[in-house]
XYZ file of C-alpha atoms in Angstrom:
591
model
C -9.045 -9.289 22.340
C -6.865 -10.968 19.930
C -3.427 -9.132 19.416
C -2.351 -8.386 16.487
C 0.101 -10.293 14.452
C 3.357 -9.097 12.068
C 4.209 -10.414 9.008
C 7.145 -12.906 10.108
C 4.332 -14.684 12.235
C 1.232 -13.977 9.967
C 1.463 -17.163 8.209
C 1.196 -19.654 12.028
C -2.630 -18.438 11.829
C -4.048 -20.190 8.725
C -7.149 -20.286 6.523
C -9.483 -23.012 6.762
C -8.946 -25.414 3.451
C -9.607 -24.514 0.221
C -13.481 -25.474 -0.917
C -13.252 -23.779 -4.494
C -12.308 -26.057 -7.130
C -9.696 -27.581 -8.889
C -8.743 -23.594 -10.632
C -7.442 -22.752 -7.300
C -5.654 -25.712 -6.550
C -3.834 -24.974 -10.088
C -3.566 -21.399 -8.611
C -1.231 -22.800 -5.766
C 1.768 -24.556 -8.876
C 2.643 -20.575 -9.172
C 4.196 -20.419 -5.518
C 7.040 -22.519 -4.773
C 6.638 -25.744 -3.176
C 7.005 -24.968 0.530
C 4.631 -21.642 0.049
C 1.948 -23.500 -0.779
C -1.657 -21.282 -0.155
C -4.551 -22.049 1.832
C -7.130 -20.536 -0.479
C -10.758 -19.772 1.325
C -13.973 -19.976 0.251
C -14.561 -16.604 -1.579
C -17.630 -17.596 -3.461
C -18.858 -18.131 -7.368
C -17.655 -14.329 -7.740
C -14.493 -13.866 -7.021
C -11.900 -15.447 -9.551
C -8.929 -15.992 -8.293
C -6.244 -16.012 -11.590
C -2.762 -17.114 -11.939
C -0.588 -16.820 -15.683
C -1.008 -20.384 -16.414
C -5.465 -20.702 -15.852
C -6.857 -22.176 -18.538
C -8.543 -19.515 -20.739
C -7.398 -17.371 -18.909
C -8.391 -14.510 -21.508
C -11.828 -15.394 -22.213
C -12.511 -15.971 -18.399
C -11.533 -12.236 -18.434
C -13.721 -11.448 -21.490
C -16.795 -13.221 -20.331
C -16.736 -10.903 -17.126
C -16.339 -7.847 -19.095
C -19.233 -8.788 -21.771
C -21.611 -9.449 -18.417
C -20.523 -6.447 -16.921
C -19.664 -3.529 -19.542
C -23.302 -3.195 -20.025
C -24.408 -3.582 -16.521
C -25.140 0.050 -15.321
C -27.297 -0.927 -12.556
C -28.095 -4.139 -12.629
C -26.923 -6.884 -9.607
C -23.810 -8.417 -10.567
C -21.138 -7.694 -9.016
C -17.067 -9.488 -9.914
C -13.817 -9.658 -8.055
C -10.431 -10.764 -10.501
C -8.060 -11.641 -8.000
C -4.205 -11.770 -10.172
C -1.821 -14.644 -8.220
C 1.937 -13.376 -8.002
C 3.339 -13.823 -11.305
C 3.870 -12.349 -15.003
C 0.533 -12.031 -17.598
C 2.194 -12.098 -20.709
C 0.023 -10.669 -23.656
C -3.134 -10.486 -21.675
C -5.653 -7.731 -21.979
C -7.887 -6.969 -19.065
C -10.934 -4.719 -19.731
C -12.662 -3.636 -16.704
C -16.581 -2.580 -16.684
C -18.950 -1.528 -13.866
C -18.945 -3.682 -10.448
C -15.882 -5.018 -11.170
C -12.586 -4.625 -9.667
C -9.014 -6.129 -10.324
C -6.350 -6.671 -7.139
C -3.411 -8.456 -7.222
C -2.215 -10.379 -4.752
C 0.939 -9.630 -4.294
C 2.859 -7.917 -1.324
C 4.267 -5.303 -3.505
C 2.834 -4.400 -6.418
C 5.490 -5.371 -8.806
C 4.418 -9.440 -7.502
C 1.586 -9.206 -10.609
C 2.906 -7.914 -13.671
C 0.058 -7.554 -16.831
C 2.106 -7.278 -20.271
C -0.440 -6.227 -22.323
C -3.478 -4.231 -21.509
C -5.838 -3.191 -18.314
C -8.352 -0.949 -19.712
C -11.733 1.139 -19.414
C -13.772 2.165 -22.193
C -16.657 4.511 -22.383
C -20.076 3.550 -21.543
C -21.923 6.091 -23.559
C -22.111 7.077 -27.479
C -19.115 9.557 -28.784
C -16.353 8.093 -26.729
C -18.234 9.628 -23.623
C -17.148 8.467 -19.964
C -19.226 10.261 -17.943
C -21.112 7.455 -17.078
C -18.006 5.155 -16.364
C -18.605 4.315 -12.675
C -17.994 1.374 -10.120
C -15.063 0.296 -11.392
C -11.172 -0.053 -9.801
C -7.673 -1.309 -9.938
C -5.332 -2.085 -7.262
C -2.086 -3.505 -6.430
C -0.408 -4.594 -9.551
C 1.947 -3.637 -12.196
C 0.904 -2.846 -15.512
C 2.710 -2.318 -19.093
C 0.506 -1.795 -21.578
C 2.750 -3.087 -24.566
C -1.461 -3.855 -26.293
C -2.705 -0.467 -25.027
C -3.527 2.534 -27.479
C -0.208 2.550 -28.918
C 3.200 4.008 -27.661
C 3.190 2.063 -24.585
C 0.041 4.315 -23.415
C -2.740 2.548 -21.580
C -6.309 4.349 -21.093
C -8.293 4.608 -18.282
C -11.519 6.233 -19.157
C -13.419 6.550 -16.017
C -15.658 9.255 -13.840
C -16.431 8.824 -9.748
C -16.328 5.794 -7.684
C -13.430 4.122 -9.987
C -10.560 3.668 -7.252
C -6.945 3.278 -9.032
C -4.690 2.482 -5.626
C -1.701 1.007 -5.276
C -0.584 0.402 -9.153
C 2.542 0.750 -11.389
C 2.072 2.023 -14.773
C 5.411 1.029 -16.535
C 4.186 3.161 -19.299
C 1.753 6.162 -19.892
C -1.664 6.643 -18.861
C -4.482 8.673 -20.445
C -7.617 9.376 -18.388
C -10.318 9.750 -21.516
C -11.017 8.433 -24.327
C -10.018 10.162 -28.007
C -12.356 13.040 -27.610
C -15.163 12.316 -25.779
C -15.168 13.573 -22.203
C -14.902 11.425 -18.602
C -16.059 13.644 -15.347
C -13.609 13.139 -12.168
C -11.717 10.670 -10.993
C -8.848 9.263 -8.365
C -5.177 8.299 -8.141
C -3.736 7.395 -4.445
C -0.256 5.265 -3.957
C -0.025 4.895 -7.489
C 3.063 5.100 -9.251
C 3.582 5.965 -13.499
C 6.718 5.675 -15.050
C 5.725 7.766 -18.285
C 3.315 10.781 -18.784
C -0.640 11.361 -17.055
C -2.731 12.727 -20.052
C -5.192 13.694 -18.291
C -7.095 15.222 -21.699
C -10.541 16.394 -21.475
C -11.181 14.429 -17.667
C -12.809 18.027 -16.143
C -11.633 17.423 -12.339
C -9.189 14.641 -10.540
C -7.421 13.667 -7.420
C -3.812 12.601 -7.161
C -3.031 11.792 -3.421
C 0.372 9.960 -2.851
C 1.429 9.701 -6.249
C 4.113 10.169 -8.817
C 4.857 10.163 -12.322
C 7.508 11.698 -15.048
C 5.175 14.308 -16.344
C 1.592 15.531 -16.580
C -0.045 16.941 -19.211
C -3.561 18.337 -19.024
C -5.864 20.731 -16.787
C -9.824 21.715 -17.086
C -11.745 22.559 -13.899
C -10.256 20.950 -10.805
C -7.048 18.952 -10.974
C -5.980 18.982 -7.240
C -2.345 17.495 -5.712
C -1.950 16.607 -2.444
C 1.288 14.844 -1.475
C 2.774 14.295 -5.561
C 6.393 14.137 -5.789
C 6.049 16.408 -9.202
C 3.293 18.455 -9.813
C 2.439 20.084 -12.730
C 3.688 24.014 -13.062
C 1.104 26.688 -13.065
C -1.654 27.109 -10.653
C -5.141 27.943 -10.228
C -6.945 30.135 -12.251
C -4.836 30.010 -15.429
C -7.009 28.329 -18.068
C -4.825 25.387 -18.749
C -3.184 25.476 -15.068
C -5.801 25.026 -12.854
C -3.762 23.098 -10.732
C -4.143 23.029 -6.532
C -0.934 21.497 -4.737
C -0.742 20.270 -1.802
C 3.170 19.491 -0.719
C 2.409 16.862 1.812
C -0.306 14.700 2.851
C -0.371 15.936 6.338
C -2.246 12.258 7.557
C -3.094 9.056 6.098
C -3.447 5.286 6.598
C -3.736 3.906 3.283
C -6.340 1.205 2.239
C -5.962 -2.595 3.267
C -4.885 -4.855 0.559
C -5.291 -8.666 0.135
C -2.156 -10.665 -0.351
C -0.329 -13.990 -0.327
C 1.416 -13.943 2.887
C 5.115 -15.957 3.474
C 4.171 -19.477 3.341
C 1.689 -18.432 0.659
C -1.911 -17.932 2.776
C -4.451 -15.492 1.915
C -3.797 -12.300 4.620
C -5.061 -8.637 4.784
C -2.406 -5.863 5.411
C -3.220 -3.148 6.980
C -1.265 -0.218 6.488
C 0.405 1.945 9.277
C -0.360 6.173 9.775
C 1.643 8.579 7.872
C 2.468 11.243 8.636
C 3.409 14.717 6.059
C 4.393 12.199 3.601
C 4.562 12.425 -0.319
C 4.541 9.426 -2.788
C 3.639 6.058 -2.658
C 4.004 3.986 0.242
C 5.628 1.063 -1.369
C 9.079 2.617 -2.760
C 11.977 0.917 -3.325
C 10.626 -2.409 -2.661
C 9.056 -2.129 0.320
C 6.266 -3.982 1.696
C 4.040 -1.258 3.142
C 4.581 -0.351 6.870
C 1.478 -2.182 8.961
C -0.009 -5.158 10.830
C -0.719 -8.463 8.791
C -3.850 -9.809 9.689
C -4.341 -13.903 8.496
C -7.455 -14.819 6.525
C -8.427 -16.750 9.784
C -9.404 -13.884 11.656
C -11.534 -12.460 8.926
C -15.206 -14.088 8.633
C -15.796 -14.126 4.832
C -19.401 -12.702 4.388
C -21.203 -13.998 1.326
C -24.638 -12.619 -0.279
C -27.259 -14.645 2.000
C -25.861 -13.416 5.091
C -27.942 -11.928 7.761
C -27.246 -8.394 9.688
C -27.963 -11.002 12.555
C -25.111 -13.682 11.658
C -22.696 -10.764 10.617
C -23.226 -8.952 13.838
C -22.355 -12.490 15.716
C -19.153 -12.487 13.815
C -18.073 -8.875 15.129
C -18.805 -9.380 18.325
C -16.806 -11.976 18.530
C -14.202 -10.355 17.662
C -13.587 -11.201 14.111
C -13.095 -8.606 11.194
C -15.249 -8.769 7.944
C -14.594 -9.440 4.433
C -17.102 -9.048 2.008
C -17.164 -10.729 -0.905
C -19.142 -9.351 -4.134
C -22.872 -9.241 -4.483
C -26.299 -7.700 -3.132
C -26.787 -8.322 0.501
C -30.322 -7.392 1.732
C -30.100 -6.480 5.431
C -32.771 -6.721 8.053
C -30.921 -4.837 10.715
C -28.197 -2.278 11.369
C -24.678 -4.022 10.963
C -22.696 -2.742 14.471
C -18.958 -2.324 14.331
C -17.998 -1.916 17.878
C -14.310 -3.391 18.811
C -11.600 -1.541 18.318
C -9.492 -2.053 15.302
C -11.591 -4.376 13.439
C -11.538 -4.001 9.955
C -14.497 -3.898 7.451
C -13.365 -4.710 3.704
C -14.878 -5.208 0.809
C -14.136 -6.666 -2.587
C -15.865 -6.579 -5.234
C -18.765 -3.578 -4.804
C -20.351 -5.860 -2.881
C -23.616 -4.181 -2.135
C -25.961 -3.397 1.204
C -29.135 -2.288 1.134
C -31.997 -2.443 3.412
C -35.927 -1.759 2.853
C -37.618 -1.390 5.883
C -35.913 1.608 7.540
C -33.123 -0.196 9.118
C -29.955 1.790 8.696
C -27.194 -0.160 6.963
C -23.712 0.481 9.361
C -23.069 2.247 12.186
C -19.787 2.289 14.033
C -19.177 2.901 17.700
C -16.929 5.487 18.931
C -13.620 3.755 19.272
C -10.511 3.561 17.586
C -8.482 2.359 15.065
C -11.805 1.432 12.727
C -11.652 0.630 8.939
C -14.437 0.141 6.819
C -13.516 0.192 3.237
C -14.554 -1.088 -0.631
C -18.519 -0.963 0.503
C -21.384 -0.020 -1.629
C -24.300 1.309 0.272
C -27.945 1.563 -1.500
C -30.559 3.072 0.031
C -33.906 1.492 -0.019
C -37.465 2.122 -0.099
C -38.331 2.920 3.551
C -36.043 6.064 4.692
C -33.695 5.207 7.644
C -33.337 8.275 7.983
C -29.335 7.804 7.487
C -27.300 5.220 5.829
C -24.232 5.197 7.682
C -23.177 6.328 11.126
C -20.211 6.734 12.334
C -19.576 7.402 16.053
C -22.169 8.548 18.816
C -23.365 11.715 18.501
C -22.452 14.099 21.429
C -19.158 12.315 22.387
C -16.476 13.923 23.482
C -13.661 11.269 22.824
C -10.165 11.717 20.567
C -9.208 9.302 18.144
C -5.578 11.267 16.885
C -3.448 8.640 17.167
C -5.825 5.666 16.072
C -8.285 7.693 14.178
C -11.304 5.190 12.281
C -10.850 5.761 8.492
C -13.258 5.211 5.885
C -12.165 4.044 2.073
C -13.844 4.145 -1.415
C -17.384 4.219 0.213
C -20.073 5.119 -2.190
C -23.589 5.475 -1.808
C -26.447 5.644 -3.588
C -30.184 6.773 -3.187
C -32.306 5.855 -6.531
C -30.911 4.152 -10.050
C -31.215 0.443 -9.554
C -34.236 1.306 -7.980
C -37.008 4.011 -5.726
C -34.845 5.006 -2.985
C -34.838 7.422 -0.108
C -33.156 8.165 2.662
C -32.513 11.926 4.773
C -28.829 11.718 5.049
C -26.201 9.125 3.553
C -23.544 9.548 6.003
C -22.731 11.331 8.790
C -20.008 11.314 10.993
C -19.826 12.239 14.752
C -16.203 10.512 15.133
C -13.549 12.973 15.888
C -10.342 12.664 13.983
C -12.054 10.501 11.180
C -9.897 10.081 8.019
C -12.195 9.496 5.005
C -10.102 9.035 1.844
C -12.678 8.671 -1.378
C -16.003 8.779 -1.582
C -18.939 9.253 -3.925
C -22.239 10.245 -2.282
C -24.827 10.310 -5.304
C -28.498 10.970 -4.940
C -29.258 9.510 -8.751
C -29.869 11.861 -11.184
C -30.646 8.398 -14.221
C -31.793 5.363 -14.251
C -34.893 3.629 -12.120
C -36.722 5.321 -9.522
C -35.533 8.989 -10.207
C -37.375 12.070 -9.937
C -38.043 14.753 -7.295
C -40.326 12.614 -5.638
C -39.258 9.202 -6.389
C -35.797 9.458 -4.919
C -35.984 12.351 -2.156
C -33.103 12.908 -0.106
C -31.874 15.963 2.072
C -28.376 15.555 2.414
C -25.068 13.510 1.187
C -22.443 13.914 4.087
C -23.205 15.904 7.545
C -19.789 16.097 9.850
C -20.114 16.604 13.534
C -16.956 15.624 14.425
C -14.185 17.623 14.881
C -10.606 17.709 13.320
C -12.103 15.294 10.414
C -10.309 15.289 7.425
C -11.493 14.387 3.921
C -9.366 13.550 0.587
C -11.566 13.027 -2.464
C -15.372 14.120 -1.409
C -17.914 13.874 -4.330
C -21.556 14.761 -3.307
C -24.096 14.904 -5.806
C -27.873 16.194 -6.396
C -29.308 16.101 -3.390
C -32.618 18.138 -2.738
C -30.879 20.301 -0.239
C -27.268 20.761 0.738
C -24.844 18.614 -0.441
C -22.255 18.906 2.353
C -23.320 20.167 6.491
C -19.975 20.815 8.165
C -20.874 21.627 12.244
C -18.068 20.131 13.483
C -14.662 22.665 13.858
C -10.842 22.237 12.503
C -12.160 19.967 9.517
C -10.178 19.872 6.384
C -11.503 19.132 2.647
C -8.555 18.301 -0.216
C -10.587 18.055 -3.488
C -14.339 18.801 -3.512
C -16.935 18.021 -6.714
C -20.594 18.227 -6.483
C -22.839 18.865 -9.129
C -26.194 20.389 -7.662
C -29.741 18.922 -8.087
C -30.690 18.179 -11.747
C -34.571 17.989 -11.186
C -35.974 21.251 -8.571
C -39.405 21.188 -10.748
C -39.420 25.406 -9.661
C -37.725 27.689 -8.001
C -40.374 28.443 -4.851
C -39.840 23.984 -4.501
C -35.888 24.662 -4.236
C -36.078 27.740 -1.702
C -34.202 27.571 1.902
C -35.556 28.837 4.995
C -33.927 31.939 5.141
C -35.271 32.744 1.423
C -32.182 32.526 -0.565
C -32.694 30.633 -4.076
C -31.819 27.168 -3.240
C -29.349 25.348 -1.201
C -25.363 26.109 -0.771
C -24.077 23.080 -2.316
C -21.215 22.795 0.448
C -22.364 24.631 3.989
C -20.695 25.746 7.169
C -22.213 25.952 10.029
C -22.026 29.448 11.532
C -20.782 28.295 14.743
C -17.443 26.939 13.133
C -14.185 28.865 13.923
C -11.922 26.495 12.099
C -12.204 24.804 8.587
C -10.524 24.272 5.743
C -11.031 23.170 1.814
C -8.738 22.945 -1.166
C -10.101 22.718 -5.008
C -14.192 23.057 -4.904
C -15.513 22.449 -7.853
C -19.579 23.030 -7.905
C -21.849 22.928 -11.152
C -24.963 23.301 -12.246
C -26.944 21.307 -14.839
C -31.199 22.590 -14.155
C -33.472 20.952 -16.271
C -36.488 22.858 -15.864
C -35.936 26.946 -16.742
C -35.830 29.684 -13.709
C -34.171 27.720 -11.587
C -30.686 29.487 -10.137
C -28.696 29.015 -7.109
C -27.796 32.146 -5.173
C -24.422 30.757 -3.680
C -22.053 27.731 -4.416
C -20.538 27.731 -1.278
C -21.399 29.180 2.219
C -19.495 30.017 5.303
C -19.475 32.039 8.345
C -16.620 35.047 7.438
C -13.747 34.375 9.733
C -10.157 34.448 10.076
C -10.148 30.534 10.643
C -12.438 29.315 7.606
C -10.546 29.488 4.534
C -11.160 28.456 1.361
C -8.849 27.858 -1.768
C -9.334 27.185 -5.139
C -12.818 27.307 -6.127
C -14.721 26.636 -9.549
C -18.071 26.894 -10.717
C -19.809 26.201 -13.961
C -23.127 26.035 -15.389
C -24.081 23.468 -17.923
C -26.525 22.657 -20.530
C -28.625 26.165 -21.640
C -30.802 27.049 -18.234
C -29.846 28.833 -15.045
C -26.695 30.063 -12.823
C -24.806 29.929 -10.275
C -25.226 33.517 -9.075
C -21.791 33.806 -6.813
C -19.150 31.207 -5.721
C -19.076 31.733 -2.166
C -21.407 34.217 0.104
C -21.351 37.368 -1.737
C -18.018 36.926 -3.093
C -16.928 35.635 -7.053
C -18.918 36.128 -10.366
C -22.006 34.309 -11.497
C -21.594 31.128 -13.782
C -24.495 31.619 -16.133
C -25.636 29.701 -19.183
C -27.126 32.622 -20.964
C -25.614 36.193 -20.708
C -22.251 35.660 -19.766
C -19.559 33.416 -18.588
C -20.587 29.964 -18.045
C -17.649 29.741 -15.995
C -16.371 31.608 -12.415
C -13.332 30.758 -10.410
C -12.151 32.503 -7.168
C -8.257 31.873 -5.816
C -9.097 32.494 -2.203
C -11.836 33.547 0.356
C -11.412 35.581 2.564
């Protein structure tokens, strides 16, 4: 197997030679002359900037008037920033697209001016603002909303990694509300406003101040939390002193002698703020562009499957990609990335990734549809029954988000499920669809978002949403949940169709097994939003009553004007109901 290279000796194993056109070439006049890149094939989709492009603004603009109003449709953009300073430049960023710079720390790309997301929906409403991300670059936002203040009006799937805000950030927009979002590695010199935004992660992170609390605002690893703590209306803040294990995401980057390389960042270990302080490029293995095969829509499971058994590690570039077979990640070490959203989706029952149970696995940035013949799960990860550690290498997962109905009819049993001890998964959106094509209790049917059978798996960031029954199935013992949201099922047409086996009025939204002796969770947020009337939920939350299953810090709320939430967890915390009483229950602790 190929070892692995540093970054003094990344640059000896080069790209193949450029085949995009004469922008890229241009791209290369930013590095000095004996840096100059070998710039790969990336496709029609990714766009590959520099300061000096030629329109470089309205290139910018013309991918945020295609995308802004794409909610479901294919498209799907990359904006790749060279090293350098973007004087004056505004970058609005709608759904499928994402902006990284390319730099090795993310002070290399500097935006003066303005990176920005603006609600999708009438009365400055951001619900609805998913599929979106930044990473890896500086930003002041001297063109933002005024006092140096740059907003970022976003909900789930929206990954904001690696950045510096030389400025302040606000995480709605005016009045109108956004619904949950994600900060990891990122760095802001000013205040967080986090405003009406009703529940947020902050892994790894830092800033002068934050201002701001509604549901679920959970810390984990942040240099300076806000005071107060959960349940004080206006303090409903969980914190976390130390991340207690992480690898952070792989990045893109212009290497030494200025070729295209993925780093891959090292373990840490009870750490708190970003990894990239003081300069420093973040601790890891370089990996050249040459030992990456660069996937492009049109691929087949087949060819892709060729490429990682032979030993090469996958980028995927942005679009749909309509697979025929199960993709099979089986060496140890390889890494799967995504730019992009690019998209997989299969239609005749194949599932779309599973991973074998080895170490040291990444699979990151993917977008996983489900598609009109259920196979039965959507992602894999590990072989069920085995008995193998992964604590020192353990395979972690990165901004995955799925989806069953929207774009279109979907199904599918279970999204993902993990057998994989020690598995690090660090943001994810799991989202039965609850608008758009293809959605109704029938159109769109699917049992579960996330099953765990592994043990000792840890999850930061875990969104699960609407699925028919629970949202979460946790069998596996010593896992460990920072930050939970899940909004139940919008659409059980009665009561008797949303009744488990043992009789109880539908499902837990987050379950553990009975079996488990050891689990924990930090900040649950579960709410309710029942469109038909009569519909309740007996319990938010359920677990087996044990010295070794705690729970801390759970919400939950019922919406709109039908049904409850009858207790938080078991027997234990008030009912959330929409008529005759609080809409509203928290609980510090259970037991």
């Amino acid at each position: 197997m190929p070892r692995n290279i540093d970054d003094d000796d990344a640059a000896r194993s080069r790209a193949p030679a450029a085949t995009l056109t004469a922008l890229l070439a241009a791209a290369a006049l930013a590095l000095p002359a004996q840096a100059q890149p070998a710039l790969p094939d990336l496709g029609p989709n990714v766009h590959v900037l520099q300061p000096s492009t030629p329109g470089l603004q309205q290139r910018i603009d013309a991918i945020y008037a295609a995308q802004q109003p794409n909610h479901f449709g294919p498209r799907r953009d990359a904006i790749l920033l060279m090293p350098g300073t973007y004087e004056n430049l505004r970058i609005p960023v709608g759904f499928y697209t994402q902006v990284l710079g390319l730099g090795r720390h993310p002070g290399d790309v500097h935006v003066v001016g303005d990176l920005r997301s603006t609600a999708f929906l009438d009365n400055d409403n951001a619900t609805q603002n998913f599929w979106r991300g930044a990473e890896n670059f500086a930003v002041t936002p001297t063109l933002g909303l005024g006092d140096n203040t740059m907003q970022w009006a976003v909900s789930q799937a929206i990954p904001f990694r690696r950045m510096h805000v030389r400025g302040n950030i606000r995480l709605n927009q005016k009045n109108g509300w956004s619904s949950g979002g994600w900060f990891a590695d990122v760095r802001v010199d000013g205040q967080v406003n986090s405003a009406t935004q009703q529940q947020w992660l902050s892994r790894n992170s830092e800033w002068a101040s934050w201002t701001g609390s509604n549901w679920n605002m959970v810390f984990v690893g942040v240099k300076q939390p806000p005071a107060g703590e959960f349940p004080t209306p206006g303090q409903r803040f969980t914190k976390i002193a130390k991340t207690p294990l992480v690898r952070e995401k792989p990045f893109l980057f212009i290497d030494r002698d200025g070729g295209f390389a993925v780093r891959v960042p090292s373990l840490r270990r009870d750490s708190v703020g970003v990894s990239w302080a003081d300069g420093q490029f973040t601790p890891g293995r370089t990996l050249p562009i040459a030992r990456f095969h660069i996937a492009r829509p049109g691929d087949t499971a087949a060819a892709l499957n060729a490429q990682l058994a032979a030993g090469k590690h996958l980028l995927f570039t942005p679009g749909e990609y309509l697979l025929t077979d199960t993709l099979r990640v089986t060496r140890p070490g390889t890494v799967v990335l995504g730019i992009g959203f690019p998209t997989l989706r299969s239609d005749n029952g194949a599932p779309l990734l599973k991973t074998a149970d080895v170490s040291g696995l990444t699979v990151a940035g993917l977008f996983l549809d489900a598609g009109a013949q259920d196979s039965g799960v959507l992602m894999d990860v590990g072989t069920p029954g085995s008995r193998r550690r992964h604590r020192a290498d353990p395979t972690v997962l990165h901004d995955l988000f799925f989806r069953v109905g929207g774009a279109a009819a979907g199904q599918v049993h279970t999204a993902l499920r993990i057998h994989a001890h020690d598995t690090l998964v660090d943001h994810t959106w799991i989202w039965r669809a609850d608008h758009g094509e293809g959605v109704s209790w029938t159109l769109n049917p699917s049992a579960h978002g996330l099953v765990v059978d592994g043990e000792d798996v840890t999850i930061y960031g875990l969104f699960v949403e609407h699925f028919q029954q629970e949202q979460v199935v946790w069998r596996g013992n010593g896992g460990r949940v920072y930050f939970y949201q899940s909004e139940i099922p919008y659409d059980p047409p009665t009561q008797p169709q949303w009744t488990n086996a043992a009789g109880g009025r539908g499902f837990a939204s987050y379950k553990v097994a009975d079996a488990v002796t050891r689990h924990q969770a930090w900040g649950l947020g579960v709410y309710s939003v029942f469109l038909q009337p009569d519909v309740v939920l007996d319990r938010a939350i359920e677990a087996p009553q044990r010295p070794g299953v705690r729970f801390e810090h759970m919400i939950t709320v019922c919406l709109v004007d039908k049904g409850s939430i009858e207790r938080v967890i078991n027997d234990a915390g008030d009912p959330a109901r929409c008529r005759g009483g609080s809409n509203t229950a928290t609980l510090k602790q259970y037991p």
